JSON list of C-alpha atoms in Angstrom, two decimals:
[
{"chain": "A", "resi": 76, "resn": "UNK", "atom": "CA", "xyz": [-27.14, 24.51, 21.98]},
{"chain": "A", "resi": 77, "resn": "UNK", "atom": "CA", "xyz": [-24.26, 22.29, 23.13]},
{"chain": "A", "resi": 78, "resn": "UNK", "atom": "CA", "xyz": [-21.65, 20.80, 20.88]},
{"chain": "A", "resi": 79, "resn": "UNK", "atom": "CA", "xyz": [-20.64, 17.17, 21.23]},
{"chain": "A", "resi": 80, "resn": "UNK", "atom": "CA", "xyz": [-17.29, 15.91, 20.07]},
{"chain": "A", "resi": 81, "resn": "UNK", "atom": "CA", "xyz": [-17.35, 12.80, 17.96]},
{"chain": "A", "resi": 82, "resn": "UNK", "atom": "CA", "xyz": [-14.34, 10.59, 18.49]},
{"chain": "A", "resi": 83, "resn": "UNK", "atom": "CA", "xyz": [-13.36, 8.30, 15.68]},
{"chain": "A", "resi": 84, "resn": "UNK", "atom": "CA", "xyz": [-12.54, 4.83, 16.94]},
{"chain": "A", "resi": 85, "resn": "UNK", "atom": "CA", "xyz": [-9.90, 2.95, 15.05]},
{"chain": "A", "resi": 86, "resn": "UNK", "atom": "CA", "xyz": [-10.49, -0.78, 14.94]},
{"chain": "A", "resi": 87, "resn": "UNK", "atom": "CA", "xyz": [-7.74, -1.67, 12.44]},
{"chain": "A", "resi": 88, "resn": "UNK", "atom": "CA", "xyz": [-4.59, 0.11, 11.27]},
{"chain": "A", "resi": 89, "resn": "UNK", "atom": "CA", "xyz": [-1.71, -1.14, 9.19]},
{"chain": "A", "resi": 90, "resn": "UNK", "atom": "CA", "xyz": [1.09, 0.38, 7.14]},
{"chain": "A", "resi": 91, "resn": "UNK", "atom": "CA", "xyz": [2.29, -1.64, 4.17]},
{"chain": "A", "resi": 92, "resn": "UNK", "atom": "CA", "xyz": [5.97, -0.71, 4.22]},
{"chain": "A", "resi": 93, "resn": "UNK", "atom": "CA", "xyz": [8.41, -2.05, 1.66]},
{"chain": "A", "resi": 94, "resn": "UNK", "atom": "CA", "xyz": [10.21, -5.14, 2.93]},
{"chain": "A", "resi": 95, "resn": "UNK", "atom": "CA", "xyz": [13.97, -5.17, 3.40]},
{"chain": "A", "resi": 96, "resn": "UNK", "atom": "CA", "xyz": [14.71, -7.32, 0.33]},
{"chain": "A", "resi": 97, "resn": "UNK", "atom": "CA", "xyz": [13.36, -4.67, -2.06]},
{"chain": "A", "resi": 98, "resn": "UNK", "atom": "CA", "xyz": [15.73, -1.96, -0.80]},
{"chain": "A", "resi": 99, "resn": "UNK", "atom": "CA", "xyz": [19.08, -3.17, -2.25]},
{"chain": "A", "resi": 100, "resn": "UNK", "atom": "CA", "xyz": [18.22, -2.83, -5.95]},
{"chain": "A", "resi": 101, "resn": "UNK", "atom": "CA", "xyz": [17.16, 0.87, -5.94]},
{"chain": "A", "resi": 102, "resn": "UNK", "atom": "CA", "xyz": [20.04, 1.72, -3.59]},
{"chain": "A", "resi": 103, "resn": "UNK", "atom": "CA", "xyz": [22.49, -0.06, -5.89]},
{"chain": "A", "resi": 104, "resn": "UNK", "atom": "CA", "xyz": [21.09, 1.79, -8.90]},
{"chain": "A", "resi": 105, "resn": "UNK", "atom": "CA", "xyz": [21.47, 5.13, -7.07]},
{"chain": "A", "resi": 106, "resn": "UNK", "atom": "CA", "xyz": [25.04, 4.25, -6.07]},
{"chain": "A", "resi": 107, "resn": "UNK", "atom": "CA", "xyz": [25.93, 3.30, -9.66]},
{"chain": "A", "resi": 108, "resn": "UNK", "atom": "CA", "xyz": [24.45, 6.54, -10.98]},
{"chain": "A", "resi": 109, "resn": "UNK", "atom": "CA", "xyz": [26.40, 8.51, -8.37]},
{"chain": "A", "resi": 110, "resn": "UNK", "atom": "CA", "xyz": [29.58, 6.59, -9.32]},
{"chain": "A", "resi": 111, "resn": "UNK", "atom": "CA", "xyz": [29.10, 7.52, -12.97]},
{"chain": "A", "resi": 112, "resn": "UNK", "atom": "CA", "xyz": [28.86, 11.20, -12.09]},
{"chain": "A", "resi": 113, "resn": "UNK", "atom": "CA", "xyz": [31.84, 10.79, -9.72]},
{"chain": "A", "resi": 114, "resn": "UNK", "atom": "CA", "xyz": [34.03, 9.42, -12.55]},
{"chain": "A", "resi": 115, "resn": "UNK", "atom": "CA", "xyz": [33.42, 12.49, -14.69]},
{"chain": "A", "resi": 116, "resn": "UNK", "atom": "CA", "xyz": [34.02, 15.26, -12.18]},
{"chain": "A", "resi": 117, "resn": "UNK", "atom": "CA", "xyz": [36.89, 15.89, -9.73]},
{"chain": "A", "resi": 118, "resn": "UNK", "atom": "CA", "xyz": [36.69, 17.69, -6.40]},
{"chain": "A", "resi": 119, "resn": "UNK", "atom": "CA", "xyz": [33.42, 18.46, -4.60]},
{"chain": "A", "resi": 120, "resn": "UNK", "atom": "CA", "xyz": [31.35, 17.24, -7.49]},
{"chain": "A", "resi": 121, "resn": "UNK", "atom": "CA", "xyz": [32.78, 13.74, -7.07]},
{"chain": "A", "resi": 122, "resn": "UNK", "atom": "CA", "xyz": [31.11, 13.05, -3.68]},
{"chain": "A", "resi": 123, "resn": "UNK", "atom": "CA", "xyz": [28.06, 15.30, -4.04]},
{"chain": "A", "resi": 124, "resn": "UNK", "atom": "CA", "xyz": [26.02, 12.74, -6.08]},
{"chain": "A", "resi": 125, "resn": "UNK", "atom": "CA", "xyz": [26.36, 10.19, -3.26]},
{"chain": "A", "resi": 126, "resn": "UNK", "atom": "CA", "xyz": [25.17, 12.72, -0.67]},
{"chain": "A", "resi": 127, "resn": "UNK", "atom": "CA", "xyz": [22.15, 13.63, -2.82]},
{"chain": "A", "resi": 128, "resn": "UNK", "atom": "CA", "xyz": [21.14, 10.41, -4.58]},
{"chain": "A", "resi": 129, "resn": "UNK", "atom": "CA", "xyz": [21.39, 7.85, -1.78]},
{"chain": "A", "resi": 130, "resn": "UNK", "atom": "CA", "xyz": [19.27, 9.75, 0.80]},
{"chain": "A", "resi": 131, "resn": "UNK", "atom": "CA", "xyz": [16.83, 10.78, -1.95]},
{"chain": "A", "resi": 132, "resn": "UNK", "atom": "CA", "xyz": [16.43, 7.11, -2.91]},
{"chain": "A", "resi": 133, "resn": "UNK", "atom": "CA", "xyz": [15.73, 6.17, 0.71]},
{"chain": "A", "resi": 134, "resn": "UNK", "atom": "CA", "xyz": [13.11, 8.92, 0.98]},
{"chain": "A", "resi": 135, "resn": "UNK", "atom": "CA", "xyz": [11.44, 7.80, -2.27]},
{"chain": "A", "resi": 136, "resn": "UNK", "atom": "CA", "xyz": [11.33, 4.15, -1.18]},
{"chain": "A", "resi": 137, "resn": "UNK", "atom": "CA", "xyz": [9.77, 5.08, 2.16]},
{"chain": "A", "resi": 138, "resn": "UNK", "atom": "CA", "xyz": [7.24, 7.56, 0.69]},
{"chain": "A", "resi": 139, "resn": "UNK", "atom": "CA", "xyz": [6.20, 5.45, -2.28]},
{"chain": "A", "resi": 140, "resn": "UNK", "atom": "CA", "xyz": [6.27, 2.18, -0.38]},
{"chain": "A", "resi": 141, "resn": "UNK", "atom": "CA", "xyz": [4.15, 3.03, 2.63]},
{"chain": "A", "resi": 142, "resn": "UNK", "atom": "CA", "xyz": [0.43, 2.62, 2.16]},
{"chain": "A", "resi": 143, "resn": "UNK", "atom": "CA", "xyz": [-2.08, 2.93, 4.98]},
{"chain": "A", "resi": 144, "resn": "UNK", "atom": "CA", "xyz": [-4.98, 0.51, 5.43]},
{"chain": "A", "resi": 145, "resn": "UNK", "atom": "CA", "xyz": [-7.33, 1.53, 8.21]},
{"chain": "A", "resi": 146, "resn": "UNK", "atom": "CA", "xyz": [-10.84, 1.03, 9.56]},
{"chain": "A", "resi": 147, "resn": "UNK", "atom": "CA", "xyz": [-11.68, 4.13, 11.56]},
{"chain": "A", "resi": 148, "resn": "UNK", "atom": "CA", "xyz": [-14.58, 6.49, 12.10]},
{"chain": "A", "resi": 149, "resn": "UNK", "atom": "CA", "xyz": [-17.04, 4.26, 10.28]},
{"chain": "A", "resi": 150, "resn": "UNK", "atom": "CA", "xyz": [-14.96, 4.16, 7.09]},
{"chain": "A", "resi": 151, "resn": "UNK", "atom": "CA", "xyz": [-12.50, 1.89, 5.36]},
{"chain": "A", "resi": 152, "resn": "UNK", "atom": "CA", "xyz": [-9.37, 3.73, 4.22]},
{"chain": "A", "resi": 153, "resn": "UNK", "atom": "CA", "xyz": [-7.01, 2.12, 1.72]},
{"chain": "A", "resi": 154, "resn": "UNK", "atom": "CA", "xyz": [-4.30, 4.34, 0.33]},
{"chain": "A", "resi": 155, "resn": "UNK", "atom": "CA", "xyz": [-5.92, 7.68, -0.50]},
{"chain": "A", "resi": 156, "resn": "UNK", "atom": "CA", "xyz": [-9.43, 6.26, -0.96]},
{"chain": "A", "resi": 157, "resn": "UNK", "atom": "CA", "xyz": [-12.12, 5.75, 1.66]},
{"chain": "A", "resi": 158, "resn": "UNK", "atom": "CA", "xyz": [-15.65, 4.36, 1.75]},
{"chain": "A", "resi": 159, "resn": "UNK", "atom": "CA", "xyz": [-18.27, 4.24, 4.53]},
{"chain": "A", "resi": 160, "resn": "UNK", "atom": "CA", "xyz": [-18.67, 0.83, 6.15]},
{"chain": "A", "resi": 161, "resn": "UNK", "atom": "CA", "xyz": [-22.44, 0.84, 5.60]},
{"chain": "A", "resi": 162, "resn": "UNK", "atom": "CA", "xyz": [-21.82, 0.69, 1.83]},
{"chain": "A", "resi": 163, "resn": "UNK", "atom": "CA", "xyz": [-19.72, -2.45, 2.15]},
{"chain": "A", "resi": 164, "resn": "UNK", "atom": "CA", "xyz": [-20.94, -6.00, 1.88]},
{"chain": "A", "resi": 165, "resn": "UNK", "atom": "CA", "xyz": [-19.26, -9.35, 2.31]},
{"chain": "A", "resi": 166, "resn": "UNK", "atom": "CA", "xyz": [-15.53, -9.38, 3.04]},
{"chain": "A", "resi": 167, "resn": "UNK", "atom": "CA", "xyz": [-13.42, -12.43, 2.28]},
{"chain": "A", "resi": 168, "resn": "UNK", "atom": "CA", "xyz": [-9.79, -13.38, 2.80]},
{"chain": "A", "resi": 169, "resn": "UNK", "atom": "CA", "xyz": [-7.88, -14.33, -0.34]},
{"chain": "A", "resi": 170, "resn": "UNK", "atom": "CA", "xyz": [-4.99, -16.62, 0.54]},
{"chain": "A", "resi": 171, "resn": "UNK", "atom": "CA", "xyz": [-1.51, -16.22, -0.86]},
{"chain": "A", "resi": 172, "resn": "UNK", "atom": "CA", "xyz": [-2.11, -19.29, -3.06]},
{"chain": "A", "resi": 173, "resn": "UNK", "atom": "CA", "xyz": [-5.24, -17.76, -4.67]},
{"chain": "A", "resi": 174, "resn": "UNK", "atom": "CA", "xyz": [-3.71, -14.30, -5.10]},
{"chain": "A", "resi": 175, "resn": "UNK", "atom": "CA", "xyz": [-2.48, -14.86, -8.64]},
{"chain": "A", "resi": 176, "resn": "UNK", "atom": "CA", "xyz": [-5.90, -15.96, -9.90]},
{"chain": "A", "resi": 177, "resn": "UNK", "atom": "CA", "xyz": [-7.69, -13.16, -8.00]},
{"chain": "A", "resi": 178, "resn": "UNK", "atom": "CA", "xyz": [-5.37, -10.48, -9.38]},
{"chain": "A", "resi": 179, "resn": "UNK", "atom": "CA", "xyz": [-5.35, -12.06, -12.85]},
{"chain": "A", "resi": 180, "resn": "UNK", "atom": "CA", "xyz": [-8.17, -13.70, -14.74]},
{"chain": "A", "resi": 181, "resn": "UNK", "atom": "CA", "xyz": [-10.79, -13.29, -11.98]},
{"chain": "A", "resi": 182, "resn": "UNK", "atom": "CA", "xyz": [-10.18, -9.56, -11.45]},
{"chain": "A", "resi": 183, "resn": "UNK", "atom": "CA", "xyz": [-13.02, -7.28, -12.54]},
{"chain": "A", "resi": 184, "resn": "UNK", "atom": "CA", "xyz": [-11.54, -4.30, -14.46]},
{"chain": "A", "resi": 185, "resn": "UNK", "atom": "CA", "xyz": [-13.82, -1.95, -12.52]},
{"chain": "A", "resi": 186, "resn": "UNK", "atom": "CA", "xyz": [-12.53, -3.14, -9.12]},
{"chain": "A", "resi": 187, "resn": "UNK", "atom": "CA", "xyz": [-10.61, -0.80, -6.84]},
{"chain": "A", "resi": 188, "resn": "UNK", "atom": "CA", "xyz": [-7.23, -2.34, -6.07]},
{"chain": "A", "resi": 189, "resn": "UNK", "atom": "CA", "xyz": [-4.62, -1.46, -3.44]},
{"chain": "A", "resi": 190, "resn": "UNK", "atom": "CA", "xyz": [-2.09, -4.20, -4.14]},
{"chain": "A", "resi": 191, "resn": "UNK", "atom": "CA", "xyz": [1.48, -4.42, -2.94]},
{"chain": "A", "resi": 192, "resn": "UNK", "atom": "CA", "xyz": [3.45, -7.28, -4.45]},
{"chain": "A", "resi": 193, "resn": "UNK", "atom": "CA", "xyz": [5.50, -7.87, -1.32]},
{"chain": "A", "resi": 194, "resn": "UNK", "atom": "CA", "xyz": [2.33, -8.46, 0.75]},
{"chain": "A", "resi": 195, "resn": "UNK", "atom": "CA", "xyz": [0.87, -11.84, -0.15]},
{"chain": "A", "resi": 196, "resn": "UNK", "atom": "CA", "xyz": [-2.61, -12.07, 1.49]},
{"chain": "A", "resi": 197, "resn": "UNK", "atom": "CA", "xyz": [-5.53, -10.05, 0.11]},
{"chain": "A", "resi": 198, "resn": "UNK", "atom": "CA", "xyz": [-8.98, -9.08, 1.31]},
{"chain": "A", "resi": 199, "resn": "UNK", "atom": "CA", "xyz": [-11.85, -8.65, -1.15]},
{"chain": "A", "resi": 200, "resn": "UNK", "atom": "CA", "xyz": [-14.73, -6.46, 0.05]},
{"chain": "A", "resi": 201, "resn": "UNK", "atom": "CA", "xyz": [-17.96, -6.16, -1.94]},
{"chain": "A", "resi": 202, "resn": "UNK", "atom": "CA", "xyz": [-19.42, -2.68, -2.50]},
{"chain": "A", "resi": 203, "resn": "UNK", "atom": "CA", "xyz": [-23.22, -2.47, -2.08]},
{"chain": "A", "resi": 204, "resn": "UNK", "atom": "CA", "xyz": [-23.66, 1.08, -3.38]},
{"chain": "A", "resi": 205, "resn": "UNK", "atom": "CA", "xyz": [-25.99, 1.14, -6.44]},
{"chain": "A", "resi": 206, "resn": "UNK", "atom": "CA", "xyz": [-24.48, 4.46, -7.56]},
{"chain": "A", "resi": 207, "resn": "UNK", "atom": "CA", "xyz": [-20.89, 3.18, -7.42]},
{"chain": "A", "resi": 208, "resn": "UNK", "atom": "CA", "xyz": [-19.71, 1.26, -10.51]},
{"chain": "A", "resi": 209, "resn": "UNK", "atom": "CA", "xyz": [-16.99, -0.42, -8.42]},
{"chain": "A", "resi": 210, "resn": "UNK", "atom": "CA", "xyz": [-18.07, -4.01, -7.67]},
{"chain": "A", "resi": 211, "resn": "UNK", "atom": "CA", "xyz": [-15.49, -4.62, -4.93]},
{"chain": "A", "resi": 212, "resn": "UNK", "atom": "CA", "xyz": [-12.22, -3.52, -3.36]},
{"chain": "A", "resi": 213, "resn": "UNK", "atom": "CA", "xyz": [-9.14, -5.74, -3.29]},
{"chain": "A", "resi": 214, "resn": "UNK", "atom": "CA", "xyz": [-6.68, -4.73, -0.57]},
{"chain": "A", "resi": 215, "resn": "UNK", "atom": "CA", "xyz": [-3.28, -6.17, 0.36]},
{"chain": "A", "resi": 216, "resn": "UNK", "atom": "CA", "xyz": [-2.84, -6.73, 4.08]},
{"chain": "A", "resi": 217, "resn": "UNK", "atom": "CA", "xyz": [-0.49, -8.70, 6.28]},
{"chain": "A", "resi": 218, "resn": "UNK", "atom": "CA", "xyz": [-3.31, -9.31, 8.79]},
{"chain": "A", "resi": 219, "resn": "UNK", "atom": "CA", "xyz": [-6.35, -10.27, 6.66]},
{"chain": "A", "resi": 220, "resn": "UNK", "atom": "CA", "xyz": [-8.40, -11.93, 9.42]},
{"chain": "A", "resi": 221, "resn": "UNK", "atom": "CA", "xyz": [-8.11, -8.83, 11.63]},
{"chain": "A", "resi": 222, "resn": "UNK", "atom": "CA", "xyz": [-9.20, -6.55, 8.75]},
{"chain": "A", "resi": 223, "resn": "UNK", "atom": "CA", "xyz": [-12.25, -8.72, 8.01]},
{"chain": "A", "resi": 224, "resn": "UNK", "atom": "CA", "xyz": [-13.15, -8.76, 11.71]},
{"chain": "A", "resi": 225, "resn": "UNK", "atom": "CA", "xyz": [-12.82, -4.96, 11.87]},
{"chain": "A", "resi": 226, "resn": "UNK", "atom": "CA", "xyz": [-15.08, -4.58, 8.83]},
{"chain": "A", "resi": 227, "resn": "UNK", "atom": "CA", "xyz": [-17.76, -6.79, 10.40]},
{"chain": "A", "resi": 228, "resn": "UNK", "atom": "CA", "xyz": [-17.79, -5.00, 13.75]}
]
């Protein structure tokens, strides 16, 4: 019996990194915290908080602020979740102007949401699985038309 390798084709991939304008506030908070520790301790302990807190803040921003959205291997991946494409129905682009209503009063509490506030456009994808109580997924993406096209192909 011969074994065949199945290659997963990726039709869409995006990382939702934190934009530059979000970085200053957490870095300023880390610098102020380090300065407070600096004021209380002389010597090595005065500069050590800067060496620890500022790089740690950068690492936390990068790790917490990078979410993957991908269509690969017959599945849609959003964050840590994934669903086979055959269980998905209609996909629609939600414009930046309609985002507030979609994420507010029109949002079903059972919906799966991968939303990043710094990414304005959304894509809503219906779930056609009778065993899944989730009616749809709402996903932030900077390239909504490409994601919808990848889901349809």
